[in-house]
C-alpha positions as a Python dict, from the first residue, in 0.01 Angstrom:
ca = {
    (1, 'X'): (0, 0, 0),
    (2, 'X'): (139, 344, -59),
    (3, 'X'): (57, 610, 199),
    (4, 'X'): (188, 891, -17),
    (5, 'X'): (-73, 1160, -63),
    (6, 'X'): (-145, 1269, -419),
    (7, 'X'): (-278, 1599, -556),
    (8, 'X'): (-508, 1663, -847),
    (9, 'X'): (-376, 1845, -1154),
    (10, 'X'): (-392, 2228, -1122),
    (11, 'X'): (-643, 2240, -1410),
    (12, 'X'): (-891, 2108, -1150),
    (13, 'X'): (-924, 2465, -1021),
    (14, 'X'): (-1038, 2585, -1363),
    (15, 'X'): (-1275, 2287, -1401),
    (16, 'X'): (-1430, 2355, -1059),
    (17, 'X'): (-1474, 2720, -1157),
    (18, 'X'): (-1636, 2626, -1490),
    (19, 'X'): (-1863, 2371, -1322),
    (20, 'X'): (-1999, 2621, -1067),
    (21, 'X'): (-2027, 2891, -1334),
    (22, 'X'): (-2228, 2652, -1554),
    (23, 'X'): (-2473, 2584, -1271),
    (24, 'X'): (-2514, 2956, -1201),
    (25, 'X'): (-2514, 3088, -1557),
    (26, 'X'): (-2893, 3106, -1603),
    (27, 'X'): (-2964, 3278, -1267),
    (28, 'X'): (-2665, 3504, -1335),
    (29, 'X'): (-2802, 3609, -1676),
    (30, 'X'): (-3148, 3668, -1527),
    (31, 'X'): (-3001, 3898, -1260),
    (32, 'X'): (-2806, 4092, -1522),
    (33, 'X'): (-3111, 4122, -1749),
    (34, 'X'): (-3337, 4245, -1467),
    (35, 'X'): (-3088, 4498, -1328),
    (36, 'X'): (-2929, 4612, -1651),
    (37, 'X'): (-2571, 4567, -1765),
    (38, 'X'): (-2467, 4917, -1675),
    (39, 'X'): (-2686, 5010, -1382),
    (40, 'X'): (-3025, 5181, -1386),
    (41, 'X'): (-3094, 5460, -1628),
    (42, 'X'): (-3035, 5804, -1480),
    (43, 'X'): (-2865, 5670, -1170),
    (44, 'X'): (-2525, 5821, -1257),
    (45, 'X'): (-2184, 5679, -1346),
    (46, 'X'): (-2114, 5542, -997),
    (47, 'X'): (-2407, 5301, -1031),
    (48, 'X'): (-2249, 5149, -1343),
    (49, 'X'): (-1913, 5099, -1170),
    (50, 'X'): (-2079, 4939, -866),
    (51, 'X'): (-2278, 4697, -1085),
    (52, 'X'): (-1971, 4591, -1283),
    (53, 'X'): (-1777, 4559, -958),
    (54, 'X'): (-2035, 4323, -808),
    (55, 'X'): (-2025, 4103, -1117),
    (56, 'X'): (-1644, 4098, -1110),
    (57, 'X'): (-1633, 4012, -737),
    (58, 'X'): (-1874, 3721, -794),
    (59, 'X'): (-1655, 3578, -1070),
    (60, 'X'): (-1337, 3621, -864),
    (61, 'X'): (-1503, 3449, -567),
    (62, 'X'): (-1602, 3151, -785),
    (63, 'X'): (-1246, 3123, -921),
    (64, 'X'): (-1089, 3148, -573),
    (65, 'X'): (-1326, 2881, -439),
    (66, 'X'): (-1218, 2652, -724),
    (67, 'X'): (-852, 2708, -638),
    (68, 'X'): (-914, 2637, -268),
    (69, 'X'): (-1097, 2313, -352),
    (70, 'X'): (-801, 2202, -560),
    (71, 'X'): (-547, 2295, -290),
    (72, 'X'): (-735, 2107, -17),
    (73, 'X'): (-802, 1789, -215),
    (74, 'X'): (-578, 1488, -147),
    (75, 'X'): (-609, 1115, -206),
    (76, 'X'): (-397, 817, -108),
    (77, 'X'): (-408, 438, -56),
    (78, 'X'): (-397, 284, 290),
    (79, 'X'): (-519, -42, 447),
    (80, 'X'): (-687, -157, 123),
    (81, 'X'): (-886, 166, 100),
    (82, 'X'): (-899, 467, -126),
    (83, 'X'): (-884, 762, 113),
    (84, 'X'): (-985, 1113, 16),
    (85, 'X'): (-943, 1440, 204),
    (86, 'X'): (-1130, 1747, 76),
    (87, 'X'): (-1348, 2044, 176),
    (88, 'X'): (-1379, 2413, 98),
    (89, 'X'): (-1429, 2553, 449),
    (90, 'X'): (-1461, 2231, 653),
    (91, 'X'): (-1206, 1953, 596),
    (92, 'X'): (-1374, 1618, 528),
    (93, 'X'): (-1238, 1266, 488),
    (94, 'X'): (-1385, 971, 302),
    (95, 'X'): (-1258, 613, 318),
    (96, 'X'): (-1373, 376, 41),
    (97, 'X'): (-1272, 8, 74),
    (98, 'X'): (-1147, -132, -256),
    (99, 'X'): (-1369, -438, -201),
    (100, 'X'): (-1678, -218, -236),
    (101, 'X'): (-1567, -44, -556),
    (102, 'X'): (-1763, -178, -852),
    (103, 'X'): (-1617, 35, -1129),
    (104, 'X'): (-1394, 328, -1218),
    (105, 'X'): (-1546, 544, -1493),
    (106, 'X'): (-1328, 783, -1691),
    (107, 'X'): (-1414, 1105, -1874),
    (108, 'X'): (-1192, 1318, -2097),
    (109, 'X'): (-1338, 1667, -2139),
    (110, 'X'): (-1212, 1965, -2335),
    (111, 'X'): (-998, 2070, -2037),
    (112, 'X'): (-850, 1720, -1995),
    (113, 'X'): (-737, 1628, -2344),
    (114, 'X'): (-466, 1894, -2397),
    (115, 'X'): (-288, 1776, -2079),
    (116, 'X'): (-351, 1400, -2117),
    (117, 'X'): (-577, 1391, -1811),
    (118, 'X'): (-897, 1209, -1714),
    (119, 'X'): (-1176, 1255, -1462),
    (120, 'X'): (-1235, 943, -1253),
    (121, 'X'): (-1571, 855, -1097),
    (122, 'X'): (-1564, 587, -829),
    (123, 'X'): (-1880, 374, -815),
    (124, 'X'): (-1943, 141, -520),
    (125, 'X'): (-2186, -144, -457),
    (126, 'X'): (-2530, -17, -365),
    (127, 'X'): (-2451, 344, -448),
    (128, 'X'): (-2710, 594, -337),
    (129, 'X'): (-3048, 731, -434),
    (130, 'X'): (-2879, 1026, -600),
    (131, 'X'): (-2711, 1004, -938),
    (132, 'X'): (-2378, 1128, -802),
    (133, 'X'): (-2069, 910, -784),
    (134, 'X'): (-1933, 802, -446),
    (135, 'X'): (-1611, 989, -519),
    (136, 'X'): (-1477, 1198, -806),
    (137, 'X'): (-1119, 1285, -894),
    (138, 'X'): (-1163, 1589, -1117),
    (139, 'X'): (-837, 1573, -1311),
    (140, 'X'): (-551, 1324, -1279),
    (141, 'X'): (-306, 1175, -1529),
    (142, 'X'): (-390, 851, -1710),
    (143, 'X'): (-98, 685, -1534),
    (144, 'X'): (-245, 787, -1195),
    (145, 'X'): (-584, 652, -1304),
    (146, 'X'): (-429, 316, -1391),
    (147, 'X'): (-247, 322, -1057),
    (148, 'X'): (-584, 339, -877),
    (149, 'X'): (-709, 44, -1082),
    (150, 'X'): (-399, -162, -1005),
    (151, 'X'): (-425, -85, -633),
    (152, 'X'): (-788, -197, -644),
    (153, 'X'): (-700, -523, -823),
    (154, 'X'): (-420, -589, -577),
    (155, 'X'): (-660, -547, -282),
    (156, 'X'): (-935, -760, -437),
    (157, 'X'): (-699, -1039, -539),
    (158, 'X'): (-521, -1026, -202),
    (159, 'X'): (-177, -985, -358),
    (160, 'X'): (109, -939, -111),
    (161, 'X'): (383, -834, -352),
    (162, 'X'): (413, -460, -420),
    (163, 'X'): (308, -332, -761),
    (164, 'X'): (567, -212, -1009),
    (165, 'X'): (366, 78, -1148),
    (166, 'X'): (605, 168, -1426),
    (167, 'X'): (600, -176, -1594),
    (168, 'X'): (232, -244, -1520),
    (169, 'X'): (112, 87, -1657),
    (170, 'X'): (329, 50, -1968),
    (171, 'X'): (173, -289, -2033),
    (172, 'X'): (-175, -141, -1996),
    (173, 'X'): (-97, 146, -2232),
    (174, 'X'): (69, -76, -2493),
    (175, 'X'): (-199, -344, -2490),
    (176, 'X'): (-426, -302, -2790),
    (177, 'X'): (-759, -443, -2677),
    (178, 'X'): (-980, -560, -2961),
    (179, 'X'): (-1330, -414, -2961),
    (180, 'X'): (-1629, -643, -3010),
    (181, 'X'): (-1848, -360, -3139),
    (182, 'X'): (-1786, -18, -3288),
    (183, 'X'): (-2067, 196, -3422),
    (184, 'X'): (-2027, 284, -3788),
    (185, 'X'): (-2091, 639, -3919),
    (186, 'X'): (-2401, 510, -4101),
    (187, 'X'): (-2549, 356, -3784),
    (188, 'X'): (-2461, 671, -3592),
    (189, 'X'): (-2653, 883, -3842),
    (190, 'X'): (-2956, 649, -3824),
    (191, 'X'): (-2942, 666, -3444),
    (192, 'X'): (-2931, 1045, -3448),
    (193, 'X'): (-3208, 1069, -3709),
    (194, 'X'): (-3451, 837, -3527),
    (195, 'X'): (-3379, 939, -3167),
    (196, 'X'): (-3612, 1137, -2942),
    (197, 'X'): (-3372, 1431, -2932),
    (198, 'X'): (-3627, 1669, -3088),
    (199, 'X'): (-3842, 1643, -2775),
    (200, 'X'): (-3536, 1700, -2558),
    (201, 'X'): (-3452, 2011, -2763),
    (202, 'X'): (-3797, 2163, -2714),
    (203, 'X'): (-3798, 2069, -2344),
    (204, 'X'): (-3463, 2244, -2295),
    (205, 'X'): (-3589, 2545, -2490),
    (206, 'X'): (-3900, 2563, -2269),
    (207, 'X'): (-3688, 2551, -1952),
    (208, 'X'): (-3460, 2824, -2086),
    (209, 'X'): (-3753, 3048, -2182),
    (210, 'X'): (-3916, 2995, -1841),
    (211, 'X'): (-3612, 3152, -1677),
    (212, 'X'): (-3686, 3478, -1859),
    (213, 'X'): (-4065, 3482, -1820),
    (214, 'X'): (-4049, 3815, -1636),
    (215, 'X'): (-3862, 3999, -1909),
    (216, 'X'): (-4014, 3847, -2226),
    (217, 'X'): (-4288, 4073, -2374),
    (218, 'X'): (-4544, 3802, -2435),
    (219, 'X'): (-4823, 4043, -2532),
    (220, 'X'): (-4615, 4205, -2806),
    (221, 'X'): (-4505, 3863, -2932),
    (222, 'X'): (-4867, 3743, -2936),
    (223, 'X'): (-4976, 4045, -3142),
    (224, 'X'): (-4693, 3983, -3389),
    (225, 'X'): (-4793, 3617, -3419),
    (226, 'X'): (-5158, 3712, -3488),
    (227, 'X'): (-5047, 3949, -3764),
    (228, 'X'): (-4812, 3684, -3898),
    (229, 'X'): (-5088, 3420, -3913),
    (230, 'X'): (-5300, 3651, -4126),
    (231, 'X'): (-5052, 3611, -4409),
    (232, 'X'): (-5187, 3260, -4461),
    (233, 'X'): (-5167, 2901, -4353),
    (234, 'X'): (-4893, 2823, -4604),
    (235, 'X'): (-4643, 3058, -4445),
    (236, 'X'): (-4731, 2930, -4097),
    (237, 'X'): (-4682, 2571, -4216),
    (238, 'X'): (-4346, 2662, -4367),
    (239, 'X'): (-4232, 2826, -4044),
    (240, 'X'): (-4340, 2522, -3840),
    (241, 'X'): (-4153, 2299, -4085),
    (242, 'X'): (-3838, 2510, -4058),
    (243, 'X'): (-3853, 2508, -3677),
    (244, 'X'): (-3896, 2130, -3668),
    (245, 'X'): (-3615, 2089, -3921),
    (246, 'X'): (-3380, 2300, -3707),
    (247, 'X'): (-3479, 2102, -3397),
    (248, 'X'): (-3410, 1776, -3582),
    (249, 'X'): (-3070, 1901, -3702),
    (250, 'X'): (-2979, 2007, -3346),
    (251, 'X'): (-3082, 1666, -3210),
    (252, 'X'): (-2877, 1490, -3481),
    (253, 'X'): (-2570, 1699, -3398),
    (254, 'X'): (-2605, 1640, -3021),
    (255, 'X'): (-2652, 1265, -3067),
    (256, 'X'): (-2353, 1252, -3301),
    (257, 'X'): (-2137, 1434, -3044),
    (258, 'X'): (-2250, 1210, -2756),
    (259, 'X'): (-2210, 874, -2933),
    (260, 'X'): (-1911, 948, -3157),
    (261, 'X'): (-1678, 644, -3183),
    (262, 'X'): (-1901, 433, -2958),
    (263, 'X'): (-1693, 123, -2880),
    (264, 'X'): (-1740, -184, -2658),
    (265, 'X'): (-1456, -390, -2512),
    (266, 'X'): (-1493, -688, -2275),
    (267, 'X'): (-1199, -735, -2039),
    (268, 'X'): (-1148, -890, -1694),
    (269, 'X'): (-1520, -971, -1649),
    (270, 'X'): (-1610, -610, -1728),
    (271, 'X'): (-1776, -432, -2018),
    (272, 'X'): (-1590, -113, -2109),
    (273, 'X'): (-1784, 145, -2313),
    (274, 'X'): (-1612, 449, -2464),
    (275, 'X'): (-1791, 727, -2653),
    (276, 'X'): (-1799, 1102, -2713),
    (277, 'X'): (-1646, 1366, -2939),
    (278, 'X'): (-1599, 1678, -2726),
    (279, 'X'): (-1612, 1486, -2398),
    (280, 'X'): (-1480, 1132, -2424),
    (281, 'X'): (-1639, 903, -2166),
    (282, 'X'): (-1529, 559, -2053),
    (283, 'X'): (-1784, 360, -1850),
    (284, 'X'): (-1705, 27, -1687),
    (285, 'X'): (-1987, -220, -1614),
    (286, 'X'): (-1902, -535, -1415),
    (287, 'X'): (-2070, -836, -1573),
    (288, 'X'): (-2168, -957, -1227),
    (289, 'X'): (-2391, -650, -1183),
    (290, 'X'): (-2595, -700, -1500),
    (291, 'X'): (-2941, -832, -1415),
    (292, 'X'): (-3119, -832, -1750),
    (293, 'X'): (-3075, -765, -2122),
    (294, 'X'): (-3340, -586, -2331),
    (295, 'X'): (-3366, -549, -2708),
    (296, 'X'): (-3592, -256, -2799),
    (297, 'X'): (-3732, -180, -3146),
    (298, 'X'): (-3950, 124, -3200),
    (299, 'X'): (-4180, 96, -3506),
    (300, 'X'): (-3964, 315, -3728),
    (301, 'X'): (-3641, 132, -3647),
    (302, 'X'): (-3818, -202, -3675),
    (303, 'X'): (-3912, -121, -4036),
    (304, 'X'): (-3547, -36, -4105),
    (305, 'X'): (-3420, -356, -3938),
    (306, 'X'): (-3251, -180, -3643),
    (307, 'X'): (-3278, -222, -3266),
    (308, 'X'): (-3122, -97, -2942),
    (309, 'X'): (-2980, -317, -2665),
    (310, 'X'): (-3018, -203, -2304),
    (311, 'X'): (-2888, -370, -1987),
    (312, 'X'): (-3020, -336, -1633),
    (313, 'X'): (-2745, -289, -1377),
    (314, 'X'): (-2784, -342, -1003),
    (315, 'X'): (-2689, -50, -782),
    (316, 'X'): (-2456, 243, -831),
    (317, 'X'): (-2496, 529, -1075),
    (318, 'X'): (-2330, 376, -1377),
    (319, 'X'): (-2576, 526, -1620),
    (320, 'X'): (-2550, 874, -1469),
    (321, 'X'): (-2903, 976, -1572),
    (322, 'X'): (-3081, 644, -1534),
    (323, 'X'): (-2998, 288, -1440),
    (324, 'X'): (-3070, 139, -1783),
    (325, 'X'): (-2747, 146, -1980),
    (326, 'X'): (-2742, 153, -2361),
    (327, 'X'): (-2510, -133, -2438),
    (328, 'X'): (-2574, -108, -2814),
    (329, 'X'): (-2747, 224, -2893),
    (330, 'X'): (-2831, 110, -3246),
    (331, 'X'): (-2741, -201, -3441),
    (332, 'X'): (-2875, -414, -3724),
    (333, 'X'): (-3090, -695, -3581),
    (334, 'X'): (-2890, -954, -3774),
    (335, 'X'): (-2575, -854, -3585),
    (336, 'X'): (-2721, -861, -3233),
    (337, 'X'): (-2702, -1233, -3151),
    (338, 'X'): (-2328, -1290, -3221),
    (339, 'X'): (-2229, -988, -3010),
    (340, 'X'): (-2456, -1072, -2716),
    (341, 'X'): (-2352, -1437, -2732),
    (342, 'X'): (-1989, -1329, -2696),
    (343, 'X'): (-2066, -1108, -2396),
    (344, 'X'): (-2322, -1338, -2228),
    (345, 'X'): (-2237, -1696, -2336),
    (346, 'X'): (-2469, -1846, -2073),
    (347, 'X'): (-2787, -1698, -2228),
    (348, 'X'): (-2995, -1839, -2514),
    (349, 'X'): (-3051, -1562, -2771),
    (350, 'X'): (-3254, -1757, -3031),
    (351, 'X'): (-3557, -1865, -2825),
    (352, 'X'): (-3874, -2019, -2968),
    (353, 'X'): (-4147, -1820, -2795),
    (354, 'X'): (-4476, -1951, -2660),
    (355, 'X'): (-4736, -1703, -2782),
    (356, 'X'): (-5031, -1556, -2595),
    (357, 'X'): (-5364, -1737, -2676),
    (358, 'X'): (-5606, -1568, -2918),
    (359, 'X'): (-5883, -1554, -2660),
    (360, 'X'): (-5667, -1308, -2464),
    (361, 'X'): (-5688, -1051, -2744),
    (362, 'X'): (-5981, -863, -2587),
    (363, 'X'): (-5780, -791, -2273),
    (364, 'X'): (-5533, -586, -2476),
    (365, 'X'): (-5791, -321, -2575),
    (366, 'X'): (-6099, -366, -2350),
    (367, 'X'): (-5973, -128, -2079),
    (368, 'X'): (-5903, 139, -2340),
    (369, 'X'): (-6267, 132, -2447),
    (370, 'X'): (-6380, 212, -2092),
    (371, 'X'): (-6227, 560, -2097),
    (372, 'X'): (-6261, 620, -2473),
    (373, 'X'): (-6640, 579, -2486),
    (374, 'X'): (-6727, 883, -2264),
    (375, 'X'): (-6443, 1093, -2410),
    (376, 'X'): (-6541, 1021, -2771),
    (377, 'X'): (-6910, 1081, -2689),
    (378, 'X'): (-6840, 1419, -2529),
    (379, 'X'): (-6606, 1533, -2807),
    (380, 'X'): (-6853, 1423, -3077),
    (381, 'X'): (-7139, 1611, -2908),
    (382, 'X'): (-6965, 1940, -2830),
    (383, 'X'): (-6753, 1962, -3147),
    (384, 'X'): (-6994, 1815, -3402),
    (385, 'X'): (-6930, 1734, -3684),
    (386, 'X'): (-6548, 1737, -3659),
    (387, 'X'): (-6570, 1574, -3318),
    (388, 'X'): (-6688, 1254, -3490),
    (389, 'X'): (-6324, 1201, -3589),
    (390, 'X'): (-6265, 1090, -3228),
    (391, 'X'): (-6450, 767, -3317),
    (392, 'X'): (-6136, 668, -3506),
    (393, 'X'): (-5983, 596, -3166),
    (394, 'X'): (-6177, 271, -3147),
    (395, 'X'): (-6038, 97, -3460),
    (396, 'X'): (-5691, 236, -3379),
    (397, 'X'): (-5711, 96, -3027),
    (398, 'X'): (-5833, -238, -3160),
    (399, 'X'): (-5550, -252, -3413),
    (400, 'X'): (-5291, -170, -3147),
    (401, 'X'): (-5436, -438, -2918),
    (402, 'X'): (-5415, -702, -3193),
    (403, 'X'): (-5056, -594, -3262),
    (404, 'X'): (-4967, -625, -2893),
    (405, 'X'): (-5134, -965, -2863),
    (406, 'X'): (-4949, -1105, -3164),
    (407, 'X'): (-4617, -978, -3026),
    (408, 'X'): (-4650, -1104, -2666),
    (409, 'X'): (-4492, -1434, -2566),
    (410, 'X'): (-4233, -1603, -2345),
    (411, 'X'): (-3961, -1868, -2343),
    (412, 'X'): (-3843, -2076, -2048),
    (413, 'X'): (-3556, -2312, -1980),
    (414, 'X'): (-3375, -2425, -1667),
    (415, 'X'): (-3166, -2109, -1625),
    (416, 'X'): (-3347, -1822, -1792),
    (417, 'X'): (-3679, -1658, -1870),
    (418, 'X'): (-3735, -1460, -2192),
    (419, 'X'): (-4030, -1220, -2222),
    (420, 'X'): (-4149, -1041, -2534),
    (421, 'X'): (-4414, -767, -2530),
    (422, 'X'): (-4511, -442, -2697),
    (423, 'X'): (-4659, -109, -2593),
    (424, 'X'): (-4558, 79, -2906),
    (425, 'X'): (-4200, -42, -2921),
    (426, 'X'): (-4128, -413, -2934),
    (427, 'X'): (-3925, -529, -2633),
    (428, 'X'): (-3768, -867, -2564),
    (429, 'X'): (-3608, -925, -2221),
    (430, 'X'): (-3360, -1194, -2115),
    (431, 'X'): (-3319, -1262, -1743),
    (432, 'X'): (-3154, -1542, -1550),
    (433, 'X'): (-3352, -1720, -1280),
    (434, 'X'): (-3098, -1627, -1014),
    (435, 'X'): (-3132, -1257, -1104),
    (436, 'X'): (-3511, -1240, -1060),
    (437, 'X'): (-3596, -1067, -732),
    (438, 'X'): (-3967, -1149, -723),
    (439, 'X'): (-4245, -1303, -932),
    (440, 'X'): (-4618, -1245, -895),
    (441, 'X'): (-4924, -1393, -1067),
    (442, 'X'): (-5211, -1152, -1120),
    (443, 'X'): (-5561, -1238, -1248),
    (444, 'X'): (-5868, -1015, -1262),
    (445, 'X'): (-6223, -1151, -1243),
    (446, 'X'): (-6253, -1141, -1623),
    (447, 'X'): (-5917, -1313, -1665),
    (448, 'X'): (-6026, -1594, -1432),
    (449, 'X'): (-6336, -1653, -1643),
    (450, 'X'): (-6115, -1677, -1954),
    (451, 'X'): (-5868, -1903, -1768),
    (452, 'X'): (-5574, -1666, -1826),
    (453, 'X'): (-5348, -1460, -1599),
    (454, 'X'): (-5043, -1232, -1608),
    (455, 'X'): (-4699, -1288, -1456),
    (456, 'X'): (-4504, -987, -1319),
    (457, 'X'): (-4127, -1029, -1274),
    (458, 'X'): (-3895, -785, -1100),
    (459, 'X'): (-3519, -762, -1131),
    (460, 'X'): (-3283, -525, -957),
    (461, 'X'): (-3210, -210, -1158),
    (462, 'X'): (-3026, 86, -1009),
    (463, 'X'): (-3135, 153, -652),
    (464, 'X'): (-3487, 24, -715),
    (465, 'X'): (-3615, -241, -955),
    (466, 'X'): (-3746, -295, -1307),
    (467, 'X'): (-4068, -490, -1361),
    (468, 'X'): (-4167, -681, -1674),
    (469, 'X'): (-4506, -841, -1738),
    (470, 'X'): (-4599, -1152, -1937),
    (471, 'X'): (-4953, -1045, -2026),
    (472, 'X'): (-5264, -1266, -2038),
    (473, 'X'): (-5107, -1610, -2081),
    (474, 'X'): (-5267, -1950, -2020),
    (475, 'X'): (-5339, -2020, -1654),
    (476, 'X'): (-5147, -2347, -1673),
    (477, 'X'): (-4848, -2167, -1824),
    (478, 'X'): (-4852, -1909, -1544),
    (479, 'X'): (-4854, -2185, -1281),
    (480, 'X'): (-4568, -2360, -1460),
    (481, 'X'): (-4358, -2041, -1454),
    (482, 'X'): (-4429, -1991, -1082),
    (483, 'X'): (-4328, -2351, -1010),
    (484, 'X'): (-4010, -2296, -1215),
    (485, 'X'): (-3921, -1989, -1006),
    (486, 'X'): (-4013, -2142, -668),
    (487, 'X'): (-3697, -2269, -494),
    (488, 'X'): (-3696, -2643, -435),
    (489, 'X'): (-3594, -2725, -80),
    (490, 'X'): (-3424, -3048, 6),
    (491, 'X'): (-3617, -3237, 273),
    (492, 'X'): (-3431, -3486, 490),
    (493, 'X'): (-3624, -3756, 673),
    (494, 'X'): (-3472, -3938, 967),
    (495, 'X'): (-3596, -4291, 1015),
    (496, 'X'): (-3651, -4409, 1366),
    (497, 'X'): (-3413, -4689, 1446),
    (498, 'X'): (-3568, -5002, 1597),
    (499, 'X'): (-3488, -5070, 1957),
    (500, 'X'): (-3264, -5363, 2035),
}
């Protein structure tokens, strides 16, 4: 392997500067707002110059630190390892064996695209509890990125001949890989329109406002709101509608930017996902790391005939924010089976489910009644007569329980277990027997009397695990599933030979 040491592209210095500035922007704005942009009133001209000087020194320091990080960063290949040398004040070295690397994820941001560069995140088996990658090359050329991949393949396949990078990289660039799924503009709009981005928008707004809680005149705003409300409920309703409409539009735009040109390619036992408008991301998921497949339908999307497909991946930080990766963010249900069958040919995607028995229906809503009875009684008493509306919780809870009971079921064959259940969204999970980490049968006293029990399965997902429950099934079915999961040991018996 080559021992030549490689540098990052000089734009890395600017990216490092922008990254640190982004993390400090809110505290920086708060400091400026509290101290004033031009110094304190009546303090004289020198105070203004000193304040501006401090701000300028801080920005220069951040830029210089970014340049130093770029200058001190080196990477090379030696003894079947990716070796990295870095550090701002203290020089550090990190050696990553190619055998442990699970994937190389690429990102093209607004700083990368003009220069034909990519950011490479190196993910290893096991990963860590944090969501950070094991190593990150801030900005390198696409040819250099392919060189890392070829070095990794050479090490894993134990090739002895040196790699001809020029011909290999040209073949990679010229090869037009056919996608097995590409999200259409219509599906992208439906995804953006039915996503939970509105809640994210308001959460981000709340966090931003909390940073300025010391400078926001809440009392004056409250008085203005009281005066505003006096104009009438119609105006208030219109304002609320406009605010929600703006939040929805923002969420649609953000979702559109994040999932623009969402494409899936399967190559070399890996799923390659590319997406993004302003920042193009390329995530690689080894098929060997996928532990389970979930199809999720929230009630609104279910009415429209759409669903999302999520996969659970073992270890690493492939999903960046969580370990459940959106394989198909939104797709028509009629199109799911052919695509999944092409990616996972060993799984059965048209199972005939065994449903939960009708006598289990009470277990889906009985526990809800326990806490609803005192709450509804207290609300009805203290807020009579409008508090009586809380009694509607009981038929709603019953209806939800019936809905959940009719949805729940399972399917079993020699290699896989399929579970279907519902909280509000309908979820169906496929998992192979060899991927299941643990299985537990649970039965309460009331379940024992009804001769039913629940099965809890756990598969590896991220650095922890994901559990799925088959709720309130027949006792005999639960025992059958446990016997199916229990490993069968081969017993050898030695016969005593008769003495001569």
